[in-house]
Tab-separated table of C-alpha atoms in Angstrom:
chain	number	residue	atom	x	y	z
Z	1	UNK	CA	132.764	106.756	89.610
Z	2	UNK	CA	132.470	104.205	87.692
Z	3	UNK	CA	128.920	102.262	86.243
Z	4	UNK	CA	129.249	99.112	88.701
Z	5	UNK	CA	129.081	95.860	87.768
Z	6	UNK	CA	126.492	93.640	88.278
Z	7	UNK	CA	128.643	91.759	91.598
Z	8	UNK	CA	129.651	95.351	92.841
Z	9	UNK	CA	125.808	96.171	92.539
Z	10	UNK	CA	124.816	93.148	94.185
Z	11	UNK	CA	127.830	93.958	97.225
Z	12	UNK	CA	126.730	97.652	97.596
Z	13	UNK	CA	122.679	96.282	97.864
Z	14	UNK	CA	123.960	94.338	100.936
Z	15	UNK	CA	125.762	96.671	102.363
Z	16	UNK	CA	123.344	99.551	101.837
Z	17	UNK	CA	120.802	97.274	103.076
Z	18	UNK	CA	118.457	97.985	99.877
Z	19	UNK	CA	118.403	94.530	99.870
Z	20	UNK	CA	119.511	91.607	101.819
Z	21	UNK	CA	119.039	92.135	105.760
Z	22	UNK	CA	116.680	94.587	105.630
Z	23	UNK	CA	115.256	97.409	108.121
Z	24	UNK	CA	111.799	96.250	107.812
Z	25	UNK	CA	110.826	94.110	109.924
Z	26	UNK	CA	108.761	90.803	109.817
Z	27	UNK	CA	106.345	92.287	112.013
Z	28	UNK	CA	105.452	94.852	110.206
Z	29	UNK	CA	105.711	92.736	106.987
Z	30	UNK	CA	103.243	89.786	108.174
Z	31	UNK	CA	100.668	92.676	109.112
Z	32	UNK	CA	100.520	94.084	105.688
Z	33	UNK	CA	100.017	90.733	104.443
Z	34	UNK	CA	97.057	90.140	106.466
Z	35	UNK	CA	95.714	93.425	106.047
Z	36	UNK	CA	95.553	92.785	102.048
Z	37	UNK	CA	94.353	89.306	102.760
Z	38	UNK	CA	91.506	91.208	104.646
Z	39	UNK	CA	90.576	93.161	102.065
Z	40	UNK	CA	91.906	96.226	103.513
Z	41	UNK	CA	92.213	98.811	100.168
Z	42	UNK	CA	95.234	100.749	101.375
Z	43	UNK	CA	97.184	97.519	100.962
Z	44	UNK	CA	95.912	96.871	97.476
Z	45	UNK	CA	97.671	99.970	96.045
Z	46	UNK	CA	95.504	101.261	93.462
Z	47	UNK	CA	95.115	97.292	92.223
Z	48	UNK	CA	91.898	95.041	92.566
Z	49	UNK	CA	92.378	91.823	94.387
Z	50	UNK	CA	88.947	90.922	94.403
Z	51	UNK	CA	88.621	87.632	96.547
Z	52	UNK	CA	91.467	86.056	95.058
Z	53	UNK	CA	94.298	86.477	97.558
Z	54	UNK	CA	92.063	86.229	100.886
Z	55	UNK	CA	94.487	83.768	102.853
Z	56	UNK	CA	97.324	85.524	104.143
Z	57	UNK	CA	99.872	82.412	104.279
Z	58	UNK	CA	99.029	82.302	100.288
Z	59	UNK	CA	100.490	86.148	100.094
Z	60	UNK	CA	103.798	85.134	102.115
Z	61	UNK	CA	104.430	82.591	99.278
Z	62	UNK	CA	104.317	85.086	96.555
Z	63	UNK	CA	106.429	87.722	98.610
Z	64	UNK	CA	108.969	84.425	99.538
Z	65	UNK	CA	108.808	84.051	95.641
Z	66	UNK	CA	109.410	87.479	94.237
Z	67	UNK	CA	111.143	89.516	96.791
Z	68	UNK	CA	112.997	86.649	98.864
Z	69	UNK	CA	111.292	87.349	102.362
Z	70	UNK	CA	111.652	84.045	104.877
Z	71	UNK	CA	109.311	81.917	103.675
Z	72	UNK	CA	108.657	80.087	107.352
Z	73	UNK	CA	105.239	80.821	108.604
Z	74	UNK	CA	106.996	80.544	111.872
Z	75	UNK	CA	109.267	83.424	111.645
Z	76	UNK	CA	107.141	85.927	113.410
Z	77	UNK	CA	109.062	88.576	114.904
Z	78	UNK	CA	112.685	90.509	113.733
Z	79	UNK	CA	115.269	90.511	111.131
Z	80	UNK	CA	113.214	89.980	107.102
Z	81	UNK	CA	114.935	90.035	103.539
Z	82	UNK	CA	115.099	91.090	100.274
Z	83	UNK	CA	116.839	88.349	97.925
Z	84	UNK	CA	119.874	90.777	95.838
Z	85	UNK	CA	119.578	88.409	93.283
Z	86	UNK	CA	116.019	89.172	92.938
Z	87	UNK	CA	116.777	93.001	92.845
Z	88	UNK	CA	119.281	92.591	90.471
Z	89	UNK	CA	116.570	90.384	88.105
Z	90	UNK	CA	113.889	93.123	88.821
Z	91	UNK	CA	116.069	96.111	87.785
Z	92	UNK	CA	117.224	93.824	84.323
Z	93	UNK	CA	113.648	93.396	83.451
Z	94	UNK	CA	113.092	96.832	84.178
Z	95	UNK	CA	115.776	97.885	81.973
Z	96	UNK	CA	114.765	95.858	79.264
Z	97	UNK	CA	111.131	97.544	79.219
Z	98	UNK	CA	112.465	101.180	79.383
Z	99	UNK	CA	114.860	100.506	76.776
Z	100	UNK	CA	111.271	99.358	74.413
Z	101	UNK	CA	110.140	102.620	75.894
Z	102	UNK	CA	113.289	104.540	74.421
Z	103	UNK	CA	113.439	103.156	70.944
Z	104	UNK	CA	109.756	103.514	70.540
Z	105	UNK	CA	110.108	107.001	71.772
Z	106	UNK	CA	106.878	106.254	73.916
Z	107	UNK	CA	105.152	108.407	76.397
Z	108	UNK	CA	105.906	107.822	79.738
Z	109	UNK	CA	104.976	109.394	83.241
Z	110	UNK	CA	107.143	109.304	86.038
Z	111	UNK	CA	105.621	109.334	89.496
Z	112	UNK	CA	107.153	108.793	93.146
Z	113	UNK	CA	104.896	108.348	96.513
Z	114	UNK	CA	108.444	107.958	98.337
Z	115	UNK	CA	109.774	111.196	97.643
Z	116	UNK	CA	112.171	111.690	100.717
Z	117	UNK	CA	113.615	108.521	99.050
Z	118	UNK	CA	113.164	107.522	95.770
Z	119	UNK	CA	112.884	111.112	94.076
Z	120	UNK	CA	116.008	111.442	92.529
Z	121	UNK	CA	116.068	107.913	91.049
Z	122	UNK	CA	112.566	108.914	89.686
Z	123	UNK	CA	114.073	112.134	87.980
Z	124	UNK	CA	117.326	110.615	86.786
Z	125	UNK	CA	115.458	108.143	84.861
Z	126	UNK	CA	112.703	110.430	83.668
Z	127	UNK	CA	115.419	112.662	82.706
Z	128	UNK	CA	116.949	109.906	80.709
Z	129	UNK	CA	114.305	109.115	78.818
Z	130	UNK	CA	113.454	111.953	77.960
Z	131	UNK	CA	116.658	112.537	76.603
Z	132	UNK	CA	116.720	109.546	74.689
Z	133	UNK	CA	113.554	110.955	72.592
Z	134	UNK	CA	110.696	110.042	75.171
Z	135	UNK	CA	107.655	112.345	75.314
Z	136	UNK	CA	107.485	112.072	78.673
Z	137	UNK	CA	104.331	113.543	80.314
Z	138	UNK	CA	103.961	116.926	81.622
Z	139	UNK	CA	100.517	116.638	84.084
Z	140	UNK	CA	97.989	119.251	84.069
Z	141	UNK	CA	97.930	121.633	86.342
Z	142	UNK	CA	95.525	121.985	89.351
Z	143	UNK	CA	95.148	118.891	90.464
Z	144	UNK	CA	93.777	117.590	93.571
Z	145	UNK	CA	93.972	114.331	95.147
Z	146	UNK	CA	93.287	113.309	98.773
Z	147	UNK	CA	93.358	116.420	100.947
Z	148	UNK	CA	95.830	117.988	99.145
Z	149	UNK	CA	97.544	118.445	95.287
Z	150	UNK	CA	99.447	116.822	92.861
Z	151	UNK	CA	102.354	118.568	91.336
Z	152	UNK	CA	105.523	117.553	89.457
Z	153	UNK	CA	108.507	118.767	90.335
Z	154	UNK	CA	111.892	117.773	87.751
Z	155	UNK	CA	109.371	115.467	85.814
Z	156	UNK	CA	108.512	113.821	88.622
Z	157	UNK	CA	105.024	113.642	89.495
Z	158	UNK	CA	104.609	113.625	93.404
Z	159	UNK	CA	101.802	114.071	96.412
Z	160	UNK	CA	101.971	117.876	98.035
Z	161	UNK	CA	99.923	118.931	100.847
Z	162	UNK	CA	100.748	121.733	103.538
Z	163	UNK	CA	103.768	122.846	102.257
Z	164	UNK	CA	105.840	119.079	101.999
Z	165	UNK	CA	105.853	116.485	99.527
Z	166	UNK	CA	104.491	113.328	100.956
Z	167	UNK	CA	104.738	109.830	101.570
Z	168	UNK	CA	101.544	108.042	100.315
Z	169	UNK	CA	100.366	104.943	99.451
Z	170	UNK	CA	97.407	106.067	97.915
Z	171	UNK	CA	95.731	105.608	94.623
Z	172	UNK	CA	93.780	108.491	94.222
Z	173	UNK	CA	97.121	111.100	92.742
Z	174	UNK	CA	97.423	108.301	90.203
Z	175	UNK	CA	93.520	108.479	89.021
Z	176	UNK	CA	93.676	112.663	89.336
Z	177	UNK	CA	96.600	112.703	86.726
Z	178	UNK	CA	94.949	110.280	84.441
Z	179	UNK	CA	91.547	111.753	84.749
Z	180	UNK	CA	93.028	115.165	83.949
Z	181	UNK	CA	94.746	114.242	80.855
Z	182	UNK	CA	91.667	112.380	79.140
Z	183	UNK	CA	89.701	115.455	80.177
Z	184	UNK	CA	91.777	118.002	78.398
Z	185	UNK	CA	91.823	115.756	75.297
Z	186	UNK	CA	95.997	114.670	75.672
Z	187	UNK	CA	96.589	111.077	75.362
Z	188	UNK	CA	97.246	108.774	78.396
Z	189	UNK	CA	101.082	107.357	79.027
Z	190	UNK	CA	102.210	104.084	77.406
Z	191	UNK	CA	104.163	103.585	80.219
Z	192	UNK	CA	104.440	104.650	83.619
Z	193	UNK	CA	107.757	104.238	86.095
Z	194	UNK	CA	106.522	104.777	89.169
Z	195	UNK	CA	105.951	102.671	92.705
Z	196	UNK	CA	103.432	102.143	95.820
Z	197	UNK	CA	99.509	103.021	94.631
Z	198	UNK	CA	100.907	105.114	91.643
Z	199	UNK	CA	102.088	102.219	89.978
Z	200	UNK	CA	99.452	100.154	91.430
Z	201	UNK	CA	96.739	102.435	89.648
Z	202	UNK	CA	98.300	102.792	86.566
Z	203	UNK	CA	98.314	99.166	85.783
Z	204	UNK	CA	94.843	98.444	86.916
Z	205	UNK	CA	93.852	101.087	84.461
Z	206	UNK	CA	95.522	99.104	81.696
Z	207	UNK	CA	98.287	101.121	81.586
Z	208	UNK	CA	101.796	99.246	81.255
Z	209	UNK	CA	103.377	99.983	84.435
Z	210	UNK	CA	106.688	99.210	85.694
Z	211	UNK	CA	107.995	100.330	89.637
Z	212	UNK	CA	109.798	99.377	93.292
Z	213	UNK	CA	107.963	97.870	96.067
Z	214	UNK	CA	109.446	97.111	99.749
Z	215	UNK	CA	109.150	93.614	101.281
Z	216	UNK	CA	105.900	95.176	103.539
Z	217	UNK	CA	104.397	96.305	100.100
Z	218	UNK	CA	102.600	92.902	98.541
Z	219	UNK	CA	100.152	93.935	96.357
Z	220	UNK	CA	102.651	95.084	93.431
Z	221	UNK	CA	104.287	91.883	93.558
Z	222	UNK	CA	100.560	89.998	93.439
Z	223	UNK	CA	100.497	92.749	90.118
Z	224	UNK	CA	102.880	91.025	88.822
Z	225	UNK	CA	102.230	87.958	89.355
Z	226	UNK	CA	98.839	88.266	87.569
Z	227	UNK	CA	99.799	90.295	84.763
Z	228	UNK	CA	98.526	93.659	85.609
Z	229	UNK	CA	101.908	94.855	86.660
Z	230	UNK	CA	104.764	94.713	84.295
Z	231	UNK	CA	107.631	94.718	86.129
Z	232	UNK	CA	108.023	94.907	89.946
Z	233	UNK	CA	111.470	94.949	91.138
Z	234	UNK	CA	112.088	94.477	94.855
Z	235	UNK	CA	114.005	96.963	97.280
Z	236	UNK	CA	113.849	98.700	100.585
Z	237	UNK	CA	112.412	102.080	99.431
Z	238	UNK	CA	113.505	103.671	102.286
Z	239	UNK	CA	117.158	103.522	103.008
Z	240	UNK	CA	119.176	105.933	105.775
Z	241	UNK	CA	120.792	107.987	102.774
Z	242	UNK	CA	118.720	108.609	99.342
Z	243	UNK	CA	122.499	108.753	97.665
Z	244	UNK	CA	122.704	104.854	98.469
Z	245	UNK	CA	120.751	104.607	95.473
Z	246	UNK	CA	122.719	106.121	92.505
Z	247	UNK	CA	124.791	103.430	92.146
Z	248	UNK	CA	121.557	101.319	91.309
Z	249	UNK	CA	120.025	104.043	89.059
Z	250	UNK	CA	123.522	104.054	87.164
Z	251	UNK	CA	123.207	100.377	86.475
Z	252	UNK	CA	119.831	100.768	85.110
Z	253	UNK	CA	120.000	103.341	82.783
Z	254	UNK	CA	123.235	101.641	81.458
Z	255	UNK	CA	121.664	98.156	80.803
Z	256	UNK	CA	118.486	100.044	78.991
Z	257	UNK	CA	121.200	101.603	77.267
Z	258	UNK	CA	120.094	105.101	78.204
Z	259	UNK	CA	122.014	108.643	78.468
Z	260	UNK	CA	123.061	109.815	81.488
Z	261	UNK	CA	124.456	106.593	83.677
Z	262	UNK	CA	127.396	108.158	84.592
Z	263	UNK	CA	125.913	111.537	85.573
Z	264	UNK	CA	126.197	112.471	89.245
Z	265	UNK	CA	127.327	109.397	90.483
């Protein structure tokens, strides 16, 4: 098929519902925004908020802002959004830092906590740039995080415990990887592509970090917003069929100008 256009992009987000009318719904997306404005650290994803973001109407600006959620305070129950347009702005930006990445033939690491979703986006891009001459990051081995290990499978650095890769928000795989490569002497990424408290760690570290945050997922979009993030680009990261996102991951490796757009789509 064909790499689509930007306005076929934009009509297959809808109808995909990556972005637009989204499954999530507001009640679930006003809660994480009071959690973080609680200070509750599994909302902060691997970022530190310190006092700065304690009123919870303050976070449903920014997330009206950047990821096109209603912005009435009075909307307190069903149907949320993602703005396309937003998506669409997000991925551009995103494209334009992994294309830096390319030319510069930097080291990047590649890291999903969504991997029943967002995996093979995750490995098509890794895959790209490495292709294009990146170095990108093989972790150590070994590694332990939480109450289980982190492994990479196809580049792709993921959260395994009993058997399954898992969803997590956590930090803590992020810091293990990181920790790992300074001890064994190998030089940390200049970029990571990652999302949720992967991508969230990675920048607080000082590490340039780019990734995809859901409309319930705040504190990436607060990242950006302050600099420690470099790109966040909006998205439900959790769509009925994982294929609804090739058409996506075609458009972005084509605007970074990277091999492999048209591959499997």
């Amino acid at each position: 098929m064909p790499i689509p256009s930007r306005a076929a992009l934009r009509q297959h987000l809808v109808e995909t519902r990556i972005s637009g009318d989204v499954a999530t719904p507001r009640e679930n997306n006003l809660a994480h925004y009071r959690h973080l404005a609680n200070g509750k650290r599994n909302w902060w994803l691997g970022l530190e908020l310190g006092d700065r973001w304690t009123d919870e109407q303050d976070v449903l600006a920014v997330m009206a802002e950047r990821c096109g959620v209603n912005d009435d305070p009075e909307h307190r129950q069903g149907q949320d959004t993602i703005d396309p347009d937003l998506t669409l702005a997000g991925l551009d930006r995103m494209a334009a830092r992994l294309r830096e990445a390319a030319e510069a033939g930097a080291r990047v690491l590649v890291a999903t906590g969504h991997p029943g979703a967002l995996l093979d986006l995750h490995r098509r891009t890794a895959q790209a740039l490495r292709e294009a001459g990146c170095d990108v990051v093989r972790i150590p081995g070994g590694l332990r995080a939480d109450d289980g290990f982190v492994v990479q499978f196809a580049d792709v650095a993921v959260y395994e415990a009993g058997a399954s890769l898992w969803h997590t928000h956590s930090p803590t795989p992020m810091d293990a990887i990181l920790d790992g490569l300074e001890r064994g002497g190998e030089p940390l990424p200049d970029l990571v592509v990652a999302d949720h408290g992967w991508a969230g760690r990675a920048g607080q570290r000082g590490i340039d970090s780019i990734g995809y945050a859901d409309c319930n997922d705040p504190a990436l979009f607060i990242g950006e917003l302050e600099g420690t993030m470099r790109v966040t680009v909006p998205l439900d990261d959790h769509v009925t069929d994982p294929r609804f996102y090739e058409p996506m991951t075609a458009y972005l490796l084509d605007t970074a100008g990277l091999p492999g757009a048209d591959r499997g789509y």
